[in-house]
């Protein structure tokens, strides 16, 4: 059965898009059929996968408002088992245009229903805000994966996200679960990182994945080349960590 996973945290700069791109690529490398959906109007996942935004005829926006079919908005990537629905700045219009639309929180779910049988995993990169797009992503998903940076203030604001997930669960998607918490930007040499790990495990117990994503130069460089890290430098620590994380996710 297809797993649809939203990668979300309303804080920016926590490794959300990095995780969306590299988890999708790692799952595809392992042999899973994956669709990556860029649900953020900043469209960083689209750029990070090497897709030229100005040349796009159709993107997620046209799919959501019914101007384009799924065949028009799904694009191939450099990995045979990984496809993508890209985004661009037009996606900002979705929030405004859908203000009074009926079932506006179900638009993404309705779109993905048409193609989900073709994939093992659908990974949704959410915007760094608890917006209508995030609500659409949560309504369409089986689970939410939360990247948490191993830095000061990491747990701040997490309660608000968990509260939103709880509300979506009770109002729109009773089956929604939290897949787990992934620690990112981890530097084992610092006391701060150790404290964040300890706090996360204290509050969230087994929900915290064993794999941690380290601070890694190659992970930071890869998007500027339009490549997932496993294609940019497969021997880097970042690449190995996301492959390990993909394997752990498959077991869970």
PDB file of C-alpha atoms in Angstrom:
ATOM      1  CA  UNK A   1       0.000   0.000   0.000  1.00  0.00           C
ATOM      2  CA  UNK A   2       1.232   3.477  -0.864  1.00  0.00           C
ATOM      3  CA  UNK A   3       2.625   5.491   2.041  1.00  0.00           C
ATOM      4  CA  UNK A   4       2.036   9.245   1.763  1.00  0.00           C
ATOM      5  CA  UNK A   5       4.343  11.131   4.127  1.00  0.00           C
ATOM      6  CA  UNK A   6       4.336  14.884   4.771  1.00  0.00           C
ATOM      7  CA  UNK A   7       7.648  16.339   5.913  1.00  0.00           C
ATOM      8  CA  UNK A   8       6.735  19.296   8.081  1.00  0.00           C
ATOM      9  CA  UNK A   9       7.939  21.780  10.652  1.00  0.00           C
ATOM     10  CA  UNK A  10       6.657  25.358  10.719  1.00  0.00           C
ATOM     11  CA  UNK A  11      10.148  26.559  11.598  1.00  0.00           C
ATOM     12  CA  UNK A  12      12.351  27.290   8.590  1.00  0.00           C
ATOM     13  CA  UNK A  13      15.921  26.064   8.292  1.00  0.00           C
ATOM     14  CA  UNK A  14      15.454  22.715  10.016  1.00  0.00           C
ATOM     15  CA  UNK A  15      16.420  20.507   7.068  1.00  0.00           C
ATOM     16  CA  UNK A  16      12.889  19.903   5.817  1.00  0.00           C
ATOM     17  CA  UNK A  17      13.552  20.289   2.092  1.00  0.00           C
ATOM     18  CA  UNK A  18      16.959  18.584   2.417  1.00  0.00           C
ATOM     19  CA  UNK A  19      15.160  15.638   4.017  1.00  0.00           C
ATOM     20  CA  UNK A  20      12.368  15.606   1.403  1.00  0.00           C
ATOM     21  CA  UNK A  21      14.854  15.484  -1.479  1.00  0.00           C
ATOM     22  CA  UNK A  22      17.354  13.073   0.019  1.00  0.00           C
ATOM     23  CA  UNK A  23      14.882  10.678   1.627  1.00  0.00           C
ATOM     24  CA  UNK A  24      13.026  10.461  -1.720  1.00  0.00           C
ATOM     25  CA  UNK A  25      16.287   9.822  -3.571  1.00  0.00           C
ATOM     26  CA  UNK A  26      17.489   7.260  -1.008  1.00  0.00           C
ATOM     27  CA  UNK A  27      14.186   5.335  -1.146  1.00  0.00           C
ATOM     28  CA  UNK A  28      14.354   5.344  -4.965  1.00  0.00           C
ATOM     29  CA  UNK A  29      17.974   4.144  -4.860  1.00  0.00           C
ATOM     30  CA  UNK A  30      16.953   1.264  -2.573  1.00  0.00           C
ATOM     31  CA  UNK A  31      14.324   0.272  -5.162  1.00  0.00           C
ATOM     32  CA  UNK A  32      11.078   1.924  -4.058  1.00  0.00           C
ATOM     33  CA  UNK A  33       8.931   3.847  -6.564  1.00  0.00           C
ATOM     34  CA  UNK A  34       8.747   7.398  -5.227  1.00  0.00           C
ATOM     35  CA  UNK A  35       6.887  10.612  -6.065  1.00  0.00           C
ATOM     36  CA  UNK A  36       8.274  13.808  -4.520  1.00  0.00           C
ATOM     37  CA  UNK A  37       5.716  16.631  -4.257  1.00  0.00           C
ATOM     38  CA  UNK A  38       6.947  20.194  -3.761  1.00  0.00           C
ATOM     39  CA  UNK A  39       4.128  21.816  -1.801  1.00  0.00           C
ATOM     40  CA  UNK A  40       6.012  25.036  -0.985  1.00  0.00           C
ATOM     41  CA  UNK A  41       5.754  28.201  -3.099  1.00  0.00           C
ATOM     42  CA  UNK A  42       9.475  28.855  -2.451  1.00  0.00           C
ATOM     43  CA  UNK A  43       9.978  25.713  -4.566  1.00  0.00           C
ATOM     44  CA  UNK A  44      13.366  24.858  -3.063  1.00  0.00           C
ATOM     45  CA  UNK A  45      12.814  21.117  -3.557  1.00  0.00           C
ATOM     46  CA  UNK A  46      12.162  21.773  -7.252  1.00  0.00           C
ATOM     47  CA  UNK A  47      15.449  23.696  -7.612  1.00  0.00           C
ATOM     48  CA  UNK A  48      17.279  21.105  -5.507  1.00  0.00           C
ATOM     49  CA  UNK A  49      16.187  18.388  -7.943  1.00  0.00           C
ATOM     50  CA  UNK A  50      17.601  20.321 -10.899  1.00  0.00           C
ATOM     51  CA  UNK A  51      14.257  21.359 -12.410  1.00  0.00           C
ATOM     52  CA  UNK A  52      14.324  24.748 -14.140  1.00  0.00           C
ATOM     53  CA  UNK A  53      11.305  26.615 -12.727  1.00  0.00           C
ATOM     54  CA  UNK A  54      10.970  29.290 -15.472  1.00  0.00           C
ATOM     55  CA  UNK A  55      10.712  26.577 -18.134  1.00  0.00           C
ATOM     56  CA  UNK A  56       7.823  24.759 -16.418  1.00  0.00           C
ATOM     57  CA  UNK A  57       4.571  24.807 -18.369  1.00  0.00           C
ATOM     58  CA  UNK A  58       2.631  23.181 -15.529  1.00  0.00           C
ATOM     59  CA  UNK A  59       3.320  22.696 -11.838  1.00  0.00           C
ATOM     60  CA  UNK A  60       1.480  21.662  -8.674  1.00  0.00           C
ATOM     61  CA  UNK A  61      -0.564  24.879  -8.765  1.00  0.00           C
ATOM     62  CA  UNK A  62      -2.253  24.021 -12.095  1.00  0.00           C
ATOM     63  CA  UNK A  63      -2.943  20.514 -10.793  1.00  0.00           C
ATOM     64  CA  UNK A  64      -4.572  21.801  -7.603  1.00  0.00           C
ATOM     65  CA  UNK A  65      -6.863  24.271  -9.356  1.00  0.00           C
ATOM     66  CA  UNK A  66      -7.815  21.741 -12.061  1.00  0.00           C
ATOM     67  CA  UNK A  67      -6.089  23.439 -15.003  1.00  0.00           C
ATOM     68  CA  UNK A  68      -3.765  20.482 -15.677  1.00  0.00           C
ATOM     69  CA  UNK A  69      -3.966  16.711 -15.270  1.00  0.00           C
ATOM     70  CA  UNK A  70      -1.498  14.514 -13.392  1.00  0.00           C
ATOM     71  CA  UNK A  71       0.207  13.525 -16.673  1.00  0.00           C
ATOM     72  CA  UNK A  72       1.075  17.196 -17.236  1.00  0.00           C
ATOM     73  CA  UNK A  73       2.518  17.905 -13.801  1.00  0.00           C
ATOM     74  CA  UNK A  74       4.582  14.774 -13.033  1.00  0.00           C
ATOM     75  CA  UNK A  75       8.164  15.059 -14.271  1.00  0.00           C
ATOM     76  CA  UNK A  76      10.990  12.504 -14.426  1.00  0.00           C
ATOM     77  CA  UNK A  77      14.209  13.032 -12.448  1.00  0.00           C
ATOM     78  CA  UNK A  78      17.759  11.741 -12.832  1.00  0.00           C
ATOM     79  CA  UNK A  79      16.791   8.658 -10.770  1.00  0.00           C
ATOM     80  CA  UNK A  80      14.638   6.185 -12.753  1.00  0.00           C
ATOM     81  CA  UNK A  81      12.385   5.319  -9.795  1.00  0.00           C
ATOM     82  CA  UNK A  82      11.892   8.909  -8.612  1.00  0.00           C
ATOM     83  CA  UNK A  83       9.305  11.222 -10.191  1.00  0.00           C
ATOM     84  CA  UNK A  84       8.405  14.742  -9.108  1.00  0.00           C
ATOM     85  CA  UNK A  85       5.546  17.240  -9.016  1.00  0.00           C
ATOM     86  CA  UNK A  86       7.385  20.579  -8.965  1.00  0.00           C
ATOM     87  CA  UNK A  87       6.236  23.945  -7.618  1.00  0.00           C
ATOM     88  CA  UNK A  88       6.815  27.557  -8.534  1.00  0.00           C
ATOM     89  CA  UNK A  89       5.804  30.998  -7.291  1.00  0.00           C
ATOM     90  CA  UNK A  90       2.264  30.538  -8.713  1.00  0.00           C
ATOM     91  CA  UNK A  91       1.512  28.330  -5.707  1.00  0.00           C
ATOM     92  CA  UNK A  92       1.080  31.490  -3.596  1.00  0.00           C
ATOM     93  CA  UNK A  93      -2.164  32.042  -5.536  1.00  0.00           C
ATOM     94  CA  UNK A  94      -3.657  28.787  -4.256  1.00  0.00           C
ATOM     95  CA  UNK A  95      -4.112  30.108  -0.709  1.00  0.00           C
ATOM     96  CA  UNK A  96      -5.925  33.220  -1.981  1.00  0.00           C
ATOM     97  CA  UNK A  97      -8.067  31.589  -4.650  1.00  0.00           C
ATOM     98  CA  UNK A  98      -9.281  28.773  -2.414  1.00  0.00           C
ATOM     99  CA  UNK A  99     -10.439  30.942   0.499  1.00  0.00           C
ATOM    100  CA  UNK A 100     -14.131  30.243  -0.116  1.00  0.00           C
ATOM    101  CA  UNK A 101     -13.843  27.001  -2.122  1.00  0.00           C
ATOM    102  CA  UNK A 102     -15.755  23.940  -0.934  1.00  0.00           C
ATOM    103  CA  UNK A 103     -13.539  21.141   0.466  1.00  0.00           C
ATOM    104  CA  UNK A 104     -10.489  23.324  -0.089  1.00  0.00           C
ATOM    105  CA  UNK A 105      -8.418  21.210   2.304  1.00  0.00           C
ATOM    106  CA  UNK A 106      -8.914  18.110   0.091  1.00  0.00           C
ATOM    107  CA  UNK A 107      -7.546  19.428  -3.227  1.00  0.00           C
ATOM    108  CA  UNK A 108      -4.135  17.743  -2.893  1.00  0.00           C
ATOM    109  CA  UNK A 109      -5.699  14.493  -1.655  1.00  0.00           C
ATOM    110  CA  UNK A 110      -8.010  14.391  -4.702  1.00  0.00           C
ATOM    111  CA  UNK A 111      -5.048  15.020  -7.016  1.00  0.00           C
ATOM    112  CA  UNK A 112      -2.833  12.320  -5.472  1.00  0.00           C
ATOM    113  CA  UNK A 113      -5.679   9.755  -5.398  1.00  0.00           C
ATOM    114  CA  UNK A 114      -5.360   9.605  -9.200  1.00  0.00           C
ATOM    115  CA  UNK A 115      -1.710   8.471  -9.148  1.00  0.00           C
ATOM    116  CA  UNK A 116      -0.968   6.943  -5.769  1.00  0.00           C
ATOM    117  CA  UNK A 117      -1.348   3.365  -7.044  1.00  0.00           C
ATOM    118  CA  UNK A 118       1.723   3.977  -9.251  1.00  0.00           C
ATOM    119  CA  UNK A 119       4.048   4.630  -6.287  1.00  0.00           C
ATOM    120  CA  UNK A 120       5.262   2.959  -3.097  1.00  0.00           C
ATOM    121  CA  UNK A 121       5.978   6.294  -1.400  1.00  0.00           C
ATOM    122  CA  UNK A 122       4.750   9.837  -1.941  1.00  0.00           C
ATOM    123  CA  UNK A 123       6.860  12.396  -0.057  1.00  0.00           C
ATOM    124  CA  UNK A 124       5.398  15.895   0.385  1.00  0.00           C
ATOM    125  CA  UNK A 125       7.692  18.828   1.168  1.00  0.00           C
ATOM    126  CA  UNK A 126       5.500  21.217   3.200  1.00  0.00           C
ATOM    127  CA  UNK A 127       5.918  24.996   3.498  1.00  0.00           C
ATOM    128  CA  UNK A 128       7.446  26.347   6.732  1.00  0.00           C
ATOM    129  CA  UNK A 129       4.046  27.571   7.959  1.00  0.00           C
ATOM    130  CA  UNK A 130       0.820  26.005   9.189  1.00  0.00           C
ATOM    131  CA  UNK A 131      -1.072  27.196   6.101  1.00  0.00           C
ATOM    132  CA  UNK A 132      -3.791  25.907   3.757  1.00  0.00           C
ATOM    133  CA  UNK A 133      -1.088  24.093   1.750  1.00  0.00           C
ATOM    134  CA  UNK A 134       0.145  22.336   4.910  1.00  0.00           C
ATOM    135  CA  UNK A 135      -3.453  21.466   5.788  1.00  0.00           C
ATOM    136  CA  UNK A 136      -3.858  19.966   2.288  1.00  0.00           C
ATOM    137  CA  UNK A 137      -0.660  17.949   2.740  1.00  0.00           C
ATOM    138  CA  UNK A 138      -1.785  16.596   6.147  1.00  0.00           C
ATOM    139  CA  UNK A 139      -5.254  15.740   4.818  1.00  0.00           C
ATOM    140  CA  UNK A 140      -3.667  13.786   1.944  1.00  0.00           C
ATOM    141  CA  UNK A 141      -1.104  11.935   4.099  1.00  0.00           C
ATOM    142  CA  UNK A 142      -0.929   8.742   6.112  1.00  0.00           C
ATOM    143  CA  UNK A 143       1.786  10.198   8.313  1.00  0.00           C
ATOM    144  CA  UNK A 144       3.848  13.273   9.203  1.00  0.00           C
ATOM    145  CA  UNK A 145       7.634  13.154   9.563  1.00  0.00           C
ATOM    146  CA  UNK A 146       9.115  15.980  11.647  1.00  0.00           C
ATOM    147  CA  UNK A 147      12.720  17.079  11.087  1.00  0.00           C
ATOM    148  CA  UNK A 148      14.140  18.645  14.259  1.00  0.00           C
ATOM    149  CA  UNK A 149      17.404  20.552  14.153  1.00  0.00           C
ATOM    150  CA  UNK A 150      19.883  19.720  16.926  1.00  0.00           C
ATOM    151  CA  UNK A 151      20.139  23.345  18.026  1.00  0.00           C
ATOM    152  CA  UNK A 152      18.890  25.741  20.694  1.00  0.00           C
ATOM    153  CA  UNK A 153      15.103  26.431  20.485  1.00  0.00           C
ATOM    154  CA  UNK A 154      14.652  23.166  18.559  1.00  0.00           C
ATOM    155  CA  UNK A 155      11.642  22.056  20.591  1.00  0.00           C
ATOM    156  CA  UNK A 156      10.090  25.523  20.639  1.00  0.00           C
ATOM    157  CA  UNK A 157       6.986  25.654  18.480  1.00  0.00           C
ATOM    158  CA  UNK A 158       6.783  21.882  18.185  1.00  0.00           C
ATOM    159  CA  UNK A 159       3.716  21.844  20.448  1.00  0.00           C
ATOM    160  CA  UNK A 160       1.882  24.039  17.940  1.00  0.00           C
ATOM    161  CA  UNK A 161       2.699  21.621  15.110  1.00  0.00           C
ATOM    162  CA  UNK A 162       1.560  18.614  17.168  1.00  0.00           C
ATOM    163  CA  UNK A 163      -1.640  20.494  18.018  1.00  0.00           C
ATOM    164  CA  UNK A 164      -2.284  21.137  14.300  1.00  0.00           C
ATOM    165  CA  UNK A 165      -1.727  17.445  13.514  1.00  0.00           C
ATOM    166  CA  UNK A 166      -4.211  16.534  16.274  1.00  0.00           C
ATOM    167  CA  UNK A 167      -6.821  18.944  14.859  1.00  0.00           C
ATOM    168  CA  UNK A 168      -6.416  17.648  11.298  1.00  0.00           C
ATOM    169  CA  UNK A 169      -6.758  14.117  12.661  1.00  0.00           C
ATOM    170  CA  UNK A 170     -10.042  14.926  14.407  1.00  0.00           C
ATOM    171  CA  UNK A 171     -11.550  17.063  11.622  1.00  0.00           C
ATOM    172  CA  UNK A 172     -10.268  15.809   8.248  1.00  0.00           C
ATOM    173  CA  UNK A 173      -8.037  12.740   8.453  1.00  0.00           C
ATOM    174  CA  UNK A 174      -8.622  10.298  11.340  1.00  0.00           C
ATOM    175  CA  UNK A 175      -5.901   7.954  10.053  1.00  0.00           C
ATOM    176  CA  UNK A 176      -3.095  10.537  10.268  1.00  0.00           C
ATOM    177  CA  UNK A 177      -0.121   9.428  12.365  1.00  0.00           C
ATOM    178  CA  UNK A 178       3.227  10.877  13.348  1.00  0.00           C
ATOM    179  CA  UNK A 179       5.838   8.789  11.555  1.00  0.00           C
ATOM    180  CA  UNK A 180       8.578  10.029  13.830  1.00  0.00           C
ATOM    181  CA  UNK A 181      11.078  12.747  14.593  1.00  0.00           C
ATOM    182  CA  UNK A 182      14.331  12.977  12.645  1.00  0.00           C
ATOM    183  CA  UNK A 183      17.237  14.840  14.239  1.00  0.00           C
ATOM    184  CA  UNK A 184      19.047  16.959  11.653  1.00  0.00           C
ATOM    185  CA  UNK A 185      22.167  19.171  11.630  1.00  0.00           C
ATOM    186  CA  UNK A 186      23.593  16.943  14.329  1.00  0.00           C
ATOM    187  CA  UNK A 187      27.109  17.580  15.599  1.00  0.00           C
ATOM    188  CA  UNK A 188      28.057  14.936  18.164  1.00  0.00           C
ATOM    189  CA  UNK A 189      30.987  17.081  19.376  1.00  0.00           C
ATOM    190  CA  UNK A 190      28.716  19.695  20.954  1.00  0.00           C
ATOM    191  CA  UNK A 191      26.988  19.484  24.334  1.00  0.00           C
ATOM    192  CA  UNK A 192      24.004  21.304  22.849  1.00  0.00           C
ATOM    193  CA  UNK A 193      23.332  18.551  20.307  1.00  0.00           C
ATOM    194  CA  UNK A 194      23.506  15.925  23.072  1.00  0.00           C
ATOM    195  CA  UNK A 195      21.007  17.955  25.144  1.00  0.00           C
ATOM    196  CA  UNK A 196      18.557  18.196  22.227  1.00  0.00           C
ATOM    197  CA  UNK A 197      18.762  14.422  21.671  1.00  0.00           C
ATOM    198  CA  UNK A 198      18.169  13.828  25.383  1.00  0.00           C
ATOM    199  CA  UNK A 199      15.193  16.230  25.496  1.00  0.00           C
ATOM    200  CA  UNK A 200      13.664  14.818  22.301  1.00  0.00           C
ATOM    201  CA  UNK A 201      13.916  11.247  23.654  1.00  0.00           C
ATOM    202  CA  UNK A 202      12.520  12.337  27.031  1.00  0.00           C
ATOM    203  CA  UNK A 203       9.405  13.884  25.468  1.00  0.00           C
ATOM    204  CA  UNK A 204       8.911  11.710  22.386  1.00  0.00           C
ATOM    205  CA  UNK A 205      10.455   8.354  23.415  1.00  0.00           C
ATOM    206  CA  UNK A 206      10.456   5.822  20.534  1.00  0.00           C
ATOM    207  CA  UNK A 207       9.159   8.389  18.052  1.00  0.00           C
ATOM    208  CA  UNK A 208      12.736   9.670  17.659  1.00  0.00           C
ATOM    209  CA  UNK A 209      14.526   7.833  14.842  1.00  0.00           C
ATOM    210  CA  UNK A 210      17.878   6.252  15.733  1.00  0.00           C
ATOM    211  CA  UNK A 211      19.503   7.661  12.588  1.00  0.00           C
ATOM    212  CA  UNK A 212      20.668  11.255  12.939  1.00  0.00           C
ATOM    213  CA  UNK A 213      21.545  13.493   9.992  1.00  0.00           C
ATOM    214  CA  UNK A 214      24.902  15.187  10.610  1.00  0.00           C
ATOM    215  CA  UNK A 215      26.039  18.668   9.673  1.00  0.00           C
ATOM    216  CA  UNK A 216      27.699  17.972   6.350  1.00  0.00           C
ATOM    217  CA  UNK A 217      29.273  20.240   3.732  1.00  0.00           C
ATOM    218  CA  UNK A 218      28.200  18.004   0.829  1.00  0.00           C
ATOM    219  CA  UNK A 219      24.563  18.107   1.976  1.00  0.00           C
ATOM    220  CA  UNK A 220      24.733  21.901   1.813  1.00  0.00           C
ATOM    221  CA  UNK A 221      26.427  21.957  -1.595  1.00  0.00           C
ATOM    222  CA  UNK A 222      24.297  19.378  -3.423  1.00  0.00           C
ATOM    223  CA  UNK A 223      21.163  21.559  -4.017  1.00  0.00           C
ATOM    224  CA  UNK A 224      23.194  24.246  -5.806  1.00  0.00           C
ATOM    225  CA  UNK A 225      24.094  21.549  -8.370  1.00  0.00           C
ATOM    226  CA  UNK A 226      20.452  20.417  -8.616  1.00  0.00           C
ATOM    227  CA  UNK A 227      21.308  16.981  -7.230  1.00  0.00           C
ATOM    228  CA  UNK A 228      20.365  14.830  -4.252  1.00  0.00           C
ATOM    229  CA  UNK A 229      23.460  14.151  -2.141  1.00  0.00           C
ATOM    230  CA  UNK A 230      23.604  10.461  -3.156  1.00  0.00           C
ATOM    231  CA  UNK A 231      24.245  11.567  -6.749  1.00  0.00           C
ATOM    232  CA  UNK A 232      26.456  14.511  -5.804  1.00  0.00           C
ATOM    233  CA  UNK A 233      28.750  12.562  -3.471  1.00  0.00           C
ATOM    234  CA  UNK A 234      27.560   9.071  -2.583  1.00  0.00           C
ATOM    235  CA  UNK A 235      30.472   8.473  -0.200  1.00  0.00           C
ATOM    236  CA  UNK A 236      29.770  11.572   1.911  1.00  0.00           C
ATOM    237  CA  UNK A 237      28.493  11.280   5.468  1.00  0.00           C
ATOM    238  CA  UNK A 238      25.272  13.027   4.419  1.00  0.00           C
ATOM    239  CA  UNK A 239      24.609  10.462   1.704  1.00  0.00           C
ATOM    240  CA  UNK A 240      25.298   7.501   3.993  1.00  0.00           C
ATOM    241  CA  UNK A 241      23.038   8.972   6.687  1.00  0.00           C
ATOM    242  CA  UNK A 242      20.041   9.379   4.370  1.00  0.00           C
ATOM    243  CA  UNK A 243      20.459   5.843   3.004  1.00  0.00           C
ATOM    244  CA  UNK A 244      20.576   4.588   6.616  1.00  0.00           C
ATOM    245  CA  UNK A 245      17.522   6.682   7.461  1.00  0.00           C
ATOM    246  CA  UNK A 246      15.583   5.358   4.432  1.00  0.00           C
ATOM    247  CA  UNK A 247      16.315   1.785   5.573  1.00  0.00           C
ATOM    248  CA  UNK A 248      15.183   2.585   9.120  1.00  0.00           C
ATOM    249  CA  UNK A 249      11.998   4.187   7.786  1.00  0.00           C
ATOM    250  CA  UNK A 250      11.225   1.089   5.679  1.00  0.00           C
ATOM    251  CA  UNK A 251      11.515  -1.095   8.796  1.00  0.00           C
ATOM    252  CA  UNK A 252       9.253   1.207  10.769  1.00  0.00           C
TER     253      UNK A 252
END
